[in-house]
Structure formats: C-alpha cells, structure tokens
Short mmCIF file of C-alpha atoms in Angstrom, two decimals:
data_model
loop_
_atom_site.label_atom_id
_atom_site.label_comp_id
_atom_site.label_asym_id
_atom_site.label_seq_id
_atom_site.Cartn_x
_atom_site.Cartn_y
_atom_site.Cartn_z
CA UNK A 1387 -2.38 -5.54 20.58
CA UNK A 1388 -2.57 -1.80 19.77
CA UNK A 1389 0.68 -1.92 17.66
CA UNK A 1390 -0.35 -5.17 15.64
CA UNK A 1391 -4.09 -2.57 15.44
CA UNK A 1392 -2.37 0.61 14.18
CA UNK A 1393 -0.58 -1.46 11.72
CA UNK A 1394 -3.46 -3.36 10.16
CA UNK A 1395 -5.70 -0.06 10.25
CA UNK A 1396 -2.95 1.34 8.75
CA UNK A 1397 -2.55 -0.83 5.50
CA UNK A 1398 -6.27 -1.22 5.41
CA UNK A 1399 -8.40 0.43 2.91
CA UNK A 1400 -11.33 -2.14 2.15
CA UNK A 1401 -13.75 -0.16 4.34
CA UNK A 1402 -12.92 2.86 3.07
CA UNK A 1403 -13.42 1.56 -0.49
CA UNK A 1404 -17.05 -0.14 0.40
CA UNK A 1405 -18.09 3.25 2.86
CA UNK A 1406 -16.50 6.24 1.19
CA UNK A 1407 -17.63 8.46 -1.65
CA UNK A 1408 -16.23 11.96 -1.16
CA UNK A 1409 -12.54 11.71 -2.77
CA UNK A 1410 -11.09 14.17 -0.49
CA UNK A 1411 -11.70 11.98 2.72
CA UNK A 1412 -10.25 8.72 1.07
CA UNK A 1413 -7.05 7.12 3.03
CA UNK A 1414 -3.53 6.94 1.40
CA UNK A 1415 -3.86 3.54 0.30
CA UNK A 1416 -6.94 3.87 -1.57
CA UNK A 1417 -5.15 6.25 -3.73
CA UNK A 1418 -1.77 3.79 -4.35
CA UNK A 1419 -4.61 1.57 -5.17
CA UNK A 1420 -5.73 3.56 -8.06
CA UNK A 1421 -2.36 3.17 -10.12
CA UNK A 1422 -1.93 -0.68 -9.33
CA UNK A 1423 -5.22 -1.32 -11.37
CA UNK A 1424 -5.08 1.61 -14.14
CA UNK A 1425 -1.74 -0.09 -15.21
CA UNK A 1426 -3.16 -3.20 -15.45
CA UNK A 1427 -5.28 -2.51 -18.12
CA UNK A 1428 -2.34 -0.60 -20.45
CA UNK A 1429 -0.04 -3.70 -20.18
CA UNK A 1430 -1.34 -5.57 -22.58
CA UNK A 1431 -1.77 -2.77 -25.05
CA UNK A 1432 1.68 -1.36 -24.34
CA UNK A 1433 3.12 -4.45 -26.01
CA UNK A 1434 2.75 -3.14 -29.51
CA UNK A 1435 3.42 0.84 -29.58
CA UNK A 1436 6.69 2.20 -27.97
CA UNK A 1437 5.59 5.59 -26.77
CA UNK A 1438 3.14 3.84 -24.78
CA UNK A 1439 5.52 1.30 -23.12
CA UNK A 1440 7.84 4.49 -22.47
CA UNK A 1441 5.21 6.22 -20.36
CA UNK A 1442 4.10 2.59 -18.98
CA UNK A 1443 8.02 2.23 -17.25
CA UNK A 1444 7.40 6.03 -15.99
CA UNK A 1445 4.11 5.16 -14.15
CA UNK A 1446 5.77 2.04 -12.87
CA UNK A 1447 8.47 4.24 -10.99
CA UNK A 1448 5.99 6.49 -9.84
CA UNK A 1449 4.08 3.51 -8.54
CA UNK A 1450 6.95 1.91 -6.78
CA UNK A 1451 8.05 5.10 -5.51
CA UNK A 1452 4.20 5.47 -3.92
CA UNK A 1453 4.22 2.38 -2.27
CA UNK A 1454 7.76 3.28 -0.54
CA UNK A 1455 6.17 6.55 0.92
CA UNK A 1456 3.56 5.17 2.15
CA UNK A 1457 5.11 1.96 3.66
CA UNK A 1458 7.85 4.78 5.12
CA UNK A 1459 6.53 5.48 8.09
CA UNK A 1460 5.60 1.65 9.49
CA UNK A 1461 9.47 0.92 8.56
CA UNK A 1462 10.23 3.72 10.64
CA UNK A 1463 8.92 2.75 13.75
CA UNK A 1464 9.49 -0.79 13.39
CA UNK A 1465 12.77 -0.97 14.59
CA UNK A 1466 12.02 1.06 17.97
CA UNK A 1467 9.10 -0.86 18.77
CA UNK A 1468 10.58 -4.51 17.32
CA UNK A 1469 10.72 -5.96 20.97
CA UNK A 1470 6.87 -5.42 21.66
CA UNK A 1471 6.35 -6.58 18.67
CA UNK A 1472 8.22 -9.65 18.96
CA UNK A 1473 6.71 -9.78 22.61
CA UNK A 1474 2.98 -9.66 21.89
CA UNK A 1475 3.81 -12.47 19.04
CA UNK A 1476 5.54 -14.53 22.06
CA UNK A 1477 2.88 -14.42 24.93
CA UNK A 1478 0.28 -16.54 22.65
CA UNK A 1479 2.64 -19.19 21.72
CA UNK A 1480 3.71 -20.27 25.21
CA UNK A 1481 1.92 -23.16 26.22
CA UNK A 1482 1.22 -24.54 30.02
#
C-alpha cells in the first residue's frame, strides 16, 4: 500500500495546484504542467509563420525531455520493487 501511495503522491499535483500560491514551494509536476498548456495555445498559430513552428519543435523537446526526468526516478525503482508491486496487486484478487 505505501509503494502504490508514494507513487500516486508522487505524480500528483492537483492539490498543490488548488492549495499553493508561493511558486517556490510548488512540486515538480506542477511545473511540467506549465509547458503542456503554454504550447497548446501556440499550435494553432504556429501553423502559418516558420520561425514560430521552429521554436514550437524546440519547446516540444524540452517538454519531452521534462517529462523523462521527472518520470526517472519511479522507472528507477520499479524494477527492484516489481515483486511487491505485483504482490500487493495479487492479495485483492484472490477470492475464497
């Protein structure tokens, strides 16, 4: 139960949205949020001019690259704790 825990409280970042003002306290995911909705407003704009679509592919990398950092550490541990993993999905199933 504490792994599945850490895990979700790791990825989360809904509370911190709704209780959070100061910027400097706010959780790594709130910031890989930011990107994911400031390029979805240039997309459609980016269509038409070329320097714009050039920077556009550059903030996509940087974007993807986020999100791999901050994913890095779950895929980390994953494989050393797979079996409890696997184990705490396996105890609720069995029936009788």
């Amino acid at each position: 139960m504490i792994l599945l825990y850490s895990v979700g409280h790791w990825n989360s970042y809904f509370s911190a949205l709704i209780y959070l003002s100061d910027r400097g306290m706010y959780p790594l995911q709130l910031f890989l949020r930011e990107p994911l909705v400031q390029n979805q407003t240039f997309e459609t704009i980016a269509y038409f001019n070329e320097d714009l679509t050039k920077r556009m592919m550059e903030a996509e990398a940087i974007k993807y690259a986020a999100v791999i950092v901050a994913n890095l550490p779950v895929l980390l541990l994953y494989p050393f704790l797979q079996k409890y993993f696997a184990k705490g999905m396996l105890v609720g199933a069995i029936k009788g």
